[in-house]
CSV table of C-alpha atoms in Angstrom, one decimal:
chain,number,residue,atom,x,y,z
V,1,UNK,CA,135.3,125.7,142.0
V,2,UNK,CA,132.2,123.9,140.7
V,3,UNK,CA,130.8,123.8,144.3
V,4,UNK,CA,130.0,127.5,144.1
V,5,UNK,CA,127.1,126.9,141.7
V,6,UNK,CA,125.3,124.5,143.9
V,7,UNK,CA,123.7,126.9,146.4
V,8,UNK,CA,122.2,129.0,143.6
V,9,UNK,CA,120.8,126.0,141.7
V,10,UNK,CA,119.4,124.5,144.9
V,11,UNK,CA,117.0,127.5,145.4
V,12,UNK,CA,114.3,125.6,143.7
V,13,UNK,CA,114.6,122.7,146.1
V,14,UNK,CA,113.0,122.5,149.5
V,15,UNK,CA,114.5,124.3,152.4
V,16,UNK,CA,115.7,121.1,153.9
V,17,UNK,CA,117.7,120.3,150.8
V,18,UNK,CA,119.1,123.8,150.9
V,19,UNK,CA,120.4,123.3,154.4
V,20,UNK,CA,121.9,119.9,153.5
V,21,UNK,CA,123.7,121.4,150.5
V,22,UNK,CA,125.2,124.2,152.7
V,23,UNK,CA,126.5,121.6,155.0
V,24,UNK,CA,127.8,119.4,152.2
V,25,UNK,CA,129.5,122.4,150.6
V,26,UNK,CA,131.2,123.1,153.9
V,27,UNK,CA,132.3,119.5,154.0
V,28,UNK,CA,133.6,119.8,150.4
V,29,UNK,CA,135.6,122.9,151.3
V,30,UNK,CA,137.0,121.1,154.3
V,31,UNK,CA,137.9,118.2,152.2
V,32,UNK,CA,139.5,120.5,149.7
V,33,UNK,CA,141.5,122.1,152.4
V,34,UNK,CA,142.8,118.8,153.5
V,35,UNK,CA,144.1,117.9,150.1
V,36,UNK,CA,145.1,120.5,147.6
V,37,UNK,CA,144.6,124.2,148.1
V,38,UNK,CA,141.8,126.1,146.3
V,39,UNK,CA,138.0,126.2,146.6
V,40,UNK,CA,136.3,129.6,146.2
V,41,UNK,CA,134.7,129.8,149.6
V,42,UNK,CA,136.2,131.4,152.7
V,43,UNK,CA,137.9,129.2,155.1
V,44,UNK,CA,136.5,130.7,158.3
V,45,UNK,CA,132.8,129.9,158.6
V,46,UNK,CA,132.6,127.0,156.3
V,47,UNK,CA,135.5,125.5,158.0
V,48,UNK,CA,133.7,125.6,161.3
V,49,UNK,CA,130.4,124.2,160.0
V,50,UNK,CA,132.4,121.5,158.2
V,51,UNK,CA,134.2,120.4,161.3
V,52,UNK,CA,130.9,120.3,163.2
V,53,UNK,CA,129.3,117.9,160.7
V,54,UNK,CA,132.4,115.9,159.8
V,55,UNK,CA,132.0,113.8,163.0
V,56,UNK,CA,128.5,112.6,162.0
V,57,UNK,CA,128.9,111.6,158.4
V,58,UNK,CA,131.4,111.7,155.5
V,59,UNK,CA,130.9,115.1,153.9
V,60,UNK,CA,132.4,114.0,150.6
V,61,UNK,CA,129.8,111.2,150.2
V,62,UNK,CA,127.0,113.6,151.1
V,63,UNK,CA,128.1,116.1,148.6
V,64,UNK,CA,128.3,113.4,145.9
V,65,UNK,CA,124.8,112.1,146.8
V,66,UNK,CA,123.5,115.6,146.3
V,67,UNK,CA,125.4,116.0,143.1
V,68,UNK,CA,123.8,112.8,141.8
V,69,UNK,CA,120.4,114.0,142.8
V,70,UNK,CA,121.0,117.2,140.9
V,71,UNK,CA,122.2,115.2,137.9
V,72,UNK,CA,119.1,113.1,138.1
V,73,UNK,CA,117.0,116.2,137.8
V,74,UNK,CA,119.0,117.6,135.0
V,75,UNK,CA,118.7,114.3,133.1
V,76,UNK,CA,114.9,114.5,133.5
V,77,UNK,CA,115.0,118.0,132.1
V,78,UNK,CA,117.2,116.8,129.2
V,79,UNK,CA,114.6,114.1,128.4
V,80,UNK,CA,111.9,116.7,128.1
V,81,UNK,CA,114.2,118.7,125.8
V,82,UNK,CA,114.9,115.7,123.7
V,83,UNK,CA,111.2,115.1,123.2
V,84,UNK,CA,110.9,118.8,122.1
V,85,UNK,CA,113.9,118.3,119.8
V,86,UNK,CA,112.2,115.4,118.1
V,87,UNK,CA,109.5,117.6,116.9
V,88,UNK,CA,111.9,119.9,115.0
V,89,UNK,CA,114.2,117.6,113.2
V,90,UNK,CA,116.5,119.7,110.9
V,91,UNK,CA,117.4,116.8,108.8
V,92,UNK,CA,113.8,115.9,108.2
V,93,UNK,CA,113.0,119.5,107.5
V,94,UNK,CA,115.8,119.7,105.0
V,95,UNK,CA,114.6,116.4,103.3
V,96,UNK,CA,111.1,117.9,103.1
V,97,UNK,CA,112.4,121.1,101.5
V,98,UNK,CA,114.5,119.2,99.1
V,99,UNK,CA,111.6,116.9,98.1
V,100,UNK,CA,109.3,119.9,97.7
V,101,UNK,CA,111.8,121.8,95.6
V,102,UNK,CA,112.5,118.7,93.5
V,103,UNK,CA,108.9,118.2,92.7
V,104,UNK,CA,108.6,121.8,91.5
V,105,UNK,CA,111.8,121.5,89.5
V,106,UNK,CA,110.7,118.3,87.9
V,107,UNK,CA,113.1,115.4,87.0
V,108,UNK,CA,113.8,116.3,83.4
V,109,UNK,CA,112.8,112.7,82.6
V,110,UNK,CA,109.8,111.5,80.7
V,111,UNK,CA,106.9,109.9,82.3
V,112,UNK,CA,107.6,106.3,83.6
V,113,UNK,CA,111.3,107.2,83.9
V,114,UNK,CA,113.5,107.4,87.0
V,115,UNK,CA,116.1,110.2,87.5
V,116,UNK,CA,119.4,108.6,88.6
V,117,UNK,CA,120.5,111.9,90.0
V,118,UNK,CA,124.0,112.8,91.2
V,119,UNK,CA,126.5,114.8,89.0
V,120,UNK,CA,125.6,112.7,86.0
V,121,UNK,CA,121.9,113.1,85.3
V,122,UNK,CA,120.4,110.0,83.7
V,123,UNK,CA,116.9,108.7,83.1
V,124,UNK,CA,116.0,105.0,83.1
V,125,UNK,CA,112.8,103.1,82.8
V,126,UNK,CA,110.8,102.7,86.0
V,127,UNK,CA,110.5,99.0,85.2
V,128,UNK,CA,114.2,98.7,86.2
V,129,UNK,CA,114.1,100.5,89.5
V,130,UNK,CA,114.8,98.2,92.4
V,131,UNK,CA,115.0,95.0,90.3
V,132,UNK,CA,118.3,94.0,91.8
V,133,UNK,CA,120.2,95.0,88.6
V,134,UNK,CA,122.2,98.2,88.4
V,135,UNK,CA,120.9,100.2,85.5
V,136,UNK,CA,122.0,103.7,86.5
V,137,UNK,CA,125.7,104.3,86.1
V,138,UNK,CA,125.9,105.4,89.7
V,139,UNK,CA,123.7,102.5,90.8
V,140,UNK,CA,121.2,104.9,92.4
V,141,UNK,CA,118.3,102.8,91.1
V,142,UNK,CA,119.2,100.1,93.6
V,143,UNK,CA,120.0,102.3,96.6
V,144,UNK,CA,118.5,101.2,99.9
V,145,UNK,CA,116.9,104.6,100.4
V,146,UNK,CA,115.2,104.3,97.0
V,147,UNK,CA,114.1,100.7,97.5
V,148,UNK,CA,112.8,101.2,101.0
V,149,UNK,CA,109.6,99.2,101.3
V,150,UNK,CA,108.5,101.1,104.5
V,151,UNK,CA,105.8,103.2,102.8
V,152,UNK,CA,103.7,100.1,102.0
V,153,UNK,CA,104.4,97.8,105.0
V,154,UNK,CA,101.4,95.6,105.7
V,155,UNK,CA,99.7,96.8,108.9
V,156,UNK,CA,100.3,100.5,108.2
V,157,UNK,CA,97.4,102.8,108.5
V,158,UNK,CA,97.5,106.3,106.8
V,159,UNK,CA,94.8,108.8,107.7
V,160,UNK,CA,93.9,112.3,106.7
V,161,UNK,CA,91.1,114.6,105.7
V,162,UNK,CA,89.5,114.2,102.2
V,163,UNK,CA,88.6,117.5,100.6
V,164,UNK,CA,86.3,117.0,97.6
V,165,UNK,CA,86.4,119.6,94.9
V,166,UNK,CA,84.8,117.7,92.1
V,167,UNK,CA,82.7,114.5,91.2
V,168,UNK,CA,80.9,114.2,94.5
V,169,UNK,CA,79.2,116.6,96.9
V,170,UNK,CA,80.7,115.8,100.2
V,171,UNK,CA,81.7,117.7,103.3
V,172,UNK,CA,85.3,117.3,104.3
V,173,UNK,CA,85.7,113.9,106.0
V,174,UNK,CA,88.4,111.7,107.5
V,175,UNK,CA,89.7,108.8,105.4
V,176,UNK,CA,91.9,105.9,106.3
V,177,UNK,CA,94.1,103.7,104.1
V,178,UNK,CA,95.0,100.4,105.8
V,179,UNK,CA,97.6,98.3,104.0
V,180,UNK,CA,96.4,94.7,104.5
V,181,UNK,CA,98.8,92.8,102.4
V,182,UNK,CA,101.8,93.1,100.0
V,183,UNK,CA,103.4,90.8,97.5
V,184,UNK,CA,106.8,91.4,95.8
V,185,UNK,CA,107.6,88.8,93.1
V,186,UNK,CA,111.2,87.6,93.1
V,187,UNK,CA,111.2,87.5,89.3
V,188,UNK,CA,109.8,91.1,89.0
V,189,UNK,CA,110.8,93.0,92.1
V,190,UNK,CA,110.4,96.5,90.8
V,191,UNK,CA,106.8,96.7,92.0
V,192,UNK,CA,105.1,95.8,95.2
V,193,UNK,CA,101.6,94.6,94.7
V,194,UNK,CA,99.4,95.9,97.5
V,195,UNK,CA,96.0,95.1,99.0
V,196,UNK,CA,94.4,97.7,101.2
V,197,UNK,CA,91.2,98.8,102.9
V,198,UNK,CA,89.9,102.3,102.2
V,199,UNK,CA,87.6,103.8,104.8
V,200,UNK,CA,85.8,107.1,105.0
V,201,UNK,CA,83.9,108.5,108.0
V,202,UNK,CA,80.8,110.0,106.4
V,203,UNK,CA,77.9,111.7,107.9
V,204,UNK,CA,74.4,111.0,106.5
V,205,UNK,CA,71.4,112.9,107.9
V,206,UNK,CA,73.1,113.5,111.2
V,207,UNK,CA,74.3,110.0,111.9
V,208,UNK,CA,77.8,108.8,111.2
V,209,UNK,CA,78.6,105.9,109.0
V,210,UNK,CA,81.8,104.3,107.6
V,211,UNK,CA,82.0,103.8,103.9
V,212,UNK,CA,84.7,101.3,103.0
V,213,UNK,CA,86.0,99.2,100.1
V,214,UNK,CA,88.7,96.7,99.4
V,215,UNK,CA,91.4,98.0,97.1
V,216,UNK,CA,94.3,96.6,95.1
V,217,UNK,CA,97.1,98.2,93.3
V,218,UNK,CA,100.9,98.6,93.5
V,219,UNK,CA,103.7,100.7,94.8
V,220,UNK,CA,106.2,102.0,92.3
V,221,UNK,CA,109.7,102.7,93.8
V,222,UNK,CA,110.6,105.0,90.9
V,223,UNK,CA,108.1,107.8,91.7
V,224,UNK,CA,107.3,106.6,95.3
V,225,UNK,CA,103.7,106.3,94.1
V,226,UNK,CA,101.0,104.1,95.5
V,227,UNK,CA,98.1,103.4,93.2
V,228,UNK,CA,94.9,101.7,94.5
V,229,UNK,CA,91.7,100.8,92.8
V,230,UNK,CA,88.6,99.0,94.0
V,231,UNK,CA,89.5,95.3,94.1
V,232,UNK,CA,86.1,94.3,92.9
V,233,UNK,CA,86.1,95.0,89.1
V,234,UNK,CA,82.3,95.7,89.1
V,235,UNK,CA,82.7,98.3,91.9
V,236,UNK,CA,81.9,101.6,90.2
V,237,UNK,CA,80.9,103.3,93.4
V,238,UNK,CA,84.4,104.0,94.6
V,239,UNK,CA,87.1,106.0,93.1
V,240,UNK,CA,90.8,105.1,92.8
V,241,UNK,CA,93.4,106.5,95.0
V,242,UNK,CA,96.9,107.8,94.1
V,243,UNK,CA,99.3,108.6,96.9
V,244,UNK,CA,102.7,110.2,96.4
V,245,UNK,CA,105.2,109.9,99.2
V,246,UNK,CA,106.7,113.2,98.1
V,247,UNK,CA,107.4,115.0,101.3
V,248,UNK,CA,110.9,113.5,101.9
V,249,UNK,CA,109.8,110.8,104.4
V,250,UNK,CA,107.9,107.5,104.6
V,251,UNK,CA,105.2,108.8,107.0
V,252,UNK,CA,103.4,111.4,104.9
V,253,UNK,CA,101.8,111.2,101.5
V,254,UNK,CA,99.9,113.5,99.2
V,255,UNK,CA,96.9,111.6,97.8
V,256,UNK,CA,94.2,112.2,95.3
V,257,UNK,CA,90.9,110.4,94.5
V,258,UNK,CA,90.7,109.9,90.8
V,259,UNK,CA,88.7,108.2,88.0
V,260,UNK,CA,90.8,105.2,87.0
V,261,UNK,CA,90.1,105.8,83.3
V,262,UNK,CA,90.9,109.4,82.9
V,263,UNK,CA,92.9,110.1,86.1
V,264,UNK,CA,90.5,113.1,86.6
V,265,UNK,CA,91.2,114.5,90.0
V,266,UNK,CA,88.1,114.6,92.4
V,267,UNK,CA,89.5,115.0,95.9
V,268,UNK,CA,92.7,115.9,97.7
V,269,UNK,CA,93.8,114.0,100.8
V,270,UNK,CA,97.0,114.5,102.8
V,271,UNK,CA,97.6,111.4,104.9
V,272,UNK,CA,99.9,110.7,107.8
V,273,UNK,CA,101.1,107.3,109.1
V,274,UNK,CA,99.2,106.5,112.3
V,275,UNK,CA,101.1,105.4,115.4
V,276,UNK,CA,101.0,101.7,115.6
V,277,UNK,CA,99.0,100.2,118.4
V,278,UNK,CA,101.1,97.8,120.3
V,279,UNK,CA,99.4,95.0,122.2
V,280,UNK,CA,101.3,93.7,125.1
A,1,UNK,CA,62.4,94.5,76.9
A,2,UNK,CA,64.5,96.1,79.5
A,3,UNK,CA,64.8,92.7,81.2
A,4,UNK,CA,66.0,91.2,78.0
A,5,UNK,CA,68.7,93.8,77.5
A,6,UNK,CA,69.9,93.2,81.1
A,7,UNK,CA,69.9,89.5,80.5
A,8,UNK,CA,71.8,89.9,77.2
A,9,UNK,CA,74.3,92.2,78.9
A,10,UNK,CA,74.8,89.6,81.7
A,11,UNK,CA,75.3,86.9,79.1
A,12,UNK,CA,77.8,89.1,77.3
A,13,UNK,CA,79.7,89.7,80.6
A,14,UNK,CA,79.6,86.0,81.4
A,15,UNK,CA,80.9,85.1,78.0
A,16,UNK,CA,83.6,87.7,78.1
A,17,UNK,CA,85.0,86.1,81.2
A,18,UNK,CA,85.0,82.6,79.7
A,19,UNK,CA,87.5,82.7,76.9
A,20,UNK,CA,89.3,84.9,74.5
A,21,UNK,CA,86.1,86.0,72.6
A,22,UNK,CA,85.9,88.8,70.1
A,23,UNK,CA,85.2,91.5,72.6
A,24,UNK,CA,88.0,90.3,74.9
A,25,UNK,CA,90.4,90.3,71.9
A,26,UNK,CA,89.6,93.9,71.1
A,27,UNK,CA,90.3,94.8,74.7
A,28,UNK,CA,93.6,93.0,74.7
A,29,UNK,CA,94.5,94.7,71.4
A,30,UNK,CA,93.8,98.1,72.8
A,31,UNK,CA,95.7,97.5,76.0
A,32,UNK,CA,98.7,96.1,74.1
A,33,UNK,CA,98.8,99.2,71.9
A,34,UNK,CA,99.3,101.2,75.1
A,35,UNK,CA,101.8,98.9,76.7
A,36,UNK,CA,103.9,98.1,73.6
A,37,UNK,CA,104.6,101.8,73.3
A,38,UNK,CA,107.5,103.0,71.1
A,39,UNK,CA,111.2,103.8,70.8
A,40,UNK,CA,113.4,103.4,73.9
A,41,UNK,CA,110.4,102.7,76.0
A,42,UNK,CA,109.7,99.6,73.9
A,43,UNK,CA,113.2,98.3,74.4
A,44,UNK,CA,112.9,98.7,78.1
A,45,UNK,CA,109.5,96.9,78.1
A,46,UNK,CA,111.0,94.0,76.2
A,47,UNK,CA,114.1,94.0,78.5
A,48,UNK,CA,111.9,93.8,81.6
A,49,UNK,CA,109.9,90.9,80.3
A,50,UNK,CA,113.0,88.9,79.5
A,51,UNK,CA,114.6,89.6,82.9
A,52,UNK,CA,111.4,88.3,84.5
A,53,UNK,CA,111.5,85.2,82.3
A,54,UNK,CA,115.1,84.4,83.1
A,55,UNK,CA,114.6,85.1,86.8
A,56,UNK,CA,112.0,82.3,86.8
A,57,UNK,CA,113.7,79.8,84.6
A,58,UNK,CA,117.4,80.5,84.5
A,59,UNK,CA,118.1,77.4,82.4
A,60,UNK,CA,116.1,79.0,79.5
A,61,UNK,CA,119.2,81.2,78.9
A,62,UNK,CA,120.8,78.2,77.2
A,63,UNK,CA,118.3,78.4,74.4
A,64,UNK,CA,119.4,81.9,73.7
A,65,UNK,CA,123.2,81.5,73.6
A,66,UNK,CA,123.3,82.5,69.9
A,67,UNK,CA,121.7,85.9,70.8
A,68,UNK,CA,123.8,86.5,74.0
A,69,UNK,CA,121.1,85.3,76.4
A,70,UNK,CA,123.7,85.5,79.2
A,71,UNK,CA,123.6,89.3,79.1
A,72,UNK,CA,120.1,90.7,78.4
A,73,UNK,CA,121.5,94.2,78.0
A,74,UNK,CA,123.8,93.2,75.1
A,75,UNK,CA,122.8,94.7,71.8
A,76,UNK,CA,122.4,91.2,70.3
A,77,UNK,CA,119.9,90.2,73.0
A,78,UNK,CA,118.1,93.6,72.9
A,79,UNK,CA,117.6,93.0,69.2
A,80,UNK,CA,116.3,89.5,69.8
A,81,UNK,CA,113.9,90.7,72.6
A,82,UNK,CA,112.5,93.3,70.2
A,83,UNK,CA,112.1,90.6,67.4
A,84,UNK,CA,110.1,88.4,69.8
A,85,UNK,CA,107.8,91.2,70.8
A,86,UNK,CA,107.4,92.1,67.1
A,87,UNK,CA,106.1,88.6,66.5
A,88,UNK,CA,103.9,88.8,69.5
A,89,UNK,CA,102.7,92.2,68.3
A,90,UNK,CA,101.6,90.7,64.9
A,91,UNK,CA,99.7,87.9,66.7
A,92,UNK,CA,97.9,90.4,69.0
A,93,UNK,CA,97.2,92.8,66.1
A,94,UNK,CA,95.4,90.1,64.1
A,95,UNK,CA,93.5,88.6,67.0
A,96,UNK,CA,90.3,89.8,65.4
A,97,UNK,CA,91.2,88.4,62.0
A,98,UNK,CA,91.0,84.6,62.3
A,99,UNK,CA,92.7,83.7,58.9
A,100,UNK,CA,95.6,86.1,59.4
A,101,UNK,CA,95.9,85.0,63.0
A,102,UNK,CA,96.0,81.3,61.9
A,103,UNK,CA,98.7,82.2,59.4
A,104,UNK,CA,100.9,84.1,61.9
A,105,UNK,CA,100.5,81.3,64.5
A,106,UNK,CA,101.5,78.7,62.0
A,107,UNK,CA,104.5,80.7,61.1
A,108,UNK,CA,105.5,81.1,64.7
A,109,UNK,CA,105.0,77.4,65.4
A,110,UNK,CA,107.2,76.6,62.5
A,111,UNK,CA,109.9,78.9,63.9
A,112,UNK,CA,109.7,77.2,67.3
A,113,UNK,CA,109.5,73.5,66.3
A,114,UNK,CA,112.7,71.6,66.7
A,115,UNK,CA,113.8,73.9,69.5
A,116,UNK,CA,112.3,71.6,72.1
A,117,UNK,CA,110.9,74.4,74.3
A,118,UNK,CA,109.4,72.9,77.5
A,119,UNK,CA,105.8,74.1,78.3
A,120,UNK,CA,107.0,75.7,81.6
A,121,UNK,CA,109.1,78.2,79.6
A,122,UNK,CA,105.9,79.3,77.9
A,123,UNK,CA,104.3,79.6,81.4
A,124,UNK,CA,107.3,81.7,82.5
A,125,UNK,CA,106.8,84.0,79.5
A,126,UNK,CA,103.1,84.3,80.5
A,127,UNK,CA,103.8,85.0,84.1
A,128,UNK,CA,106.5,87.6,83.1
A,129,UNK,CA,104.1,89.3,80.7
A,130,UNK,CA,101.2,89.3,83.2
A,131,UNK,CA,103.4,91.2,85.7
A,132,UNK,CA,105.3,93.6,83.5
A,133,UNK,CA,102.1,94.6,81.6
A,134,UNK,CA,100.2,96.0,84.6
A,135,UNK,CA,103.5,97.7,85.7
A,136,UNK,CA,103.7,99.3,82.3
A,137,UNK,CA,100.1,100.2,81.9
A,138,UNK,CA,99.6,101.3,85.5
A,139,UNK,CA,95.8,101.0,85.4
A,140,UNK,CA,92.9,99.9,83.2
A,141,UNK,CA,94.1,96.4,82.4
A,142,UNK,CA,92.2,93.1,82.5
A,143,UNK,CA,94.3,90.2,83.8
A,144,UNK,CA,91.7,87.5,82.8
A,145,UNK,CA,91.4,88.8,79.3
A,146,UNK,CA,95.2,88.7,78.9
A,147,UNK,CA,95.5,85.3,80.4
A,148,UNK,CA,92.9,83.8,78.0
A,149,UNK,CA,94.2,85.4,74.9
A,150,UNK,CA,97.8,84.6,75.8
A,151,UNK,CA,96.9,81.0,76.2
A,152,UNK,CA,95.3,81.1,72.7
A,153,UNK,CA,98.5,82.5,71.2
A,154,UNK,CA,100.8,80.2,73.1
A,155,UNK,CA,98.7,77.2,72.1
A,156,UNK,CA,99.1,78.2,68.5
A,157,UNK,CA,102.9,78.6,68.8
A,158,UNK,CA,103.4,75.3,70.7
A,159,UNK,CA,101.2,73.5,68.2
A,160,UNK,CA,99.7,71.3,70.8
């Protein structure tokens, strides 16, 4: 029966536990003998030990206690395994692959258009995506998953390393995008107007400094794109930011620093949503 | 000399932010060209503006019964929406030609009198336009310039 496994598993436990299990096993066999026939162990020795202990305590309860302890340990192991499993999420991986392949394939729609997808491919204007009015025949433009506002939730901070390949001579440095506020107009819900802080950890002559600017822009559901430009119109010192949430989730985005006028690409920046700091 | 240039530049900037002056008009014209677009895209742009108007002032649909205002996707209303934008397009296009602008605004005023359009409907139009435009343009747009020049046109159409 199941009791046979226990001595082998208990080898990792302390000697004291090992002894206890032997006694408990004996009790178990004894109990088995009383009731129905069976149990893998021989009747002779275990029967004797069982009888010796049965006067002091209920062997069945002892055996159950040990089983519970064993289960406790197994659950702890399972927890660790679950934490490991979180790191490799097949669904997330598939989403990412799907998103990557889709972006290579293209949507077959013009710029500023949204692909309705499904069996019947259809393109609609991005002005209609998530405006509470079904414009796709399959209604995909109003799907919860398309209209998820999670990417630009106020309070979110995205960080990553900026790699400059044009416009400015800068070593790779860490940048952070902090979403400070959002507005979604009831009469025009297809955009989320966003305010953010953009910070860069720069190093000047050996000492560290943070360069930051206030940014404003919008999030477009249709192409999952966040566009931010310096909020101060006279601010020519800072470049605009374009972030595409194109990796199949709401946590990661591929960003570029660009000139607002030409969209000329100056730097690449892969950002990741930072864990939120909870204050208790 | 340099100081004078800087001062003049500052004056120009200050003036530009005050009203729909000639430089601002050119800016609005150029941005409108980009937003107004063409073909199917233009229909969608018009559609988005009207959806945003009716979302703000649902009662305004009553004014558009004749052109199927109850369903903004009906061909009749699509046609009407494009007609409205065509009139707006003329007004924007002649922003830098005072006589032509005056003539167009007088014409539009004549088309709108007797319809008893409350001022807040014009405000709804402005608000709709000022949200759909940046969505359509994406970048490089000047909200203040648009606000000032829209007021100028709306004032002409309202006639007061």
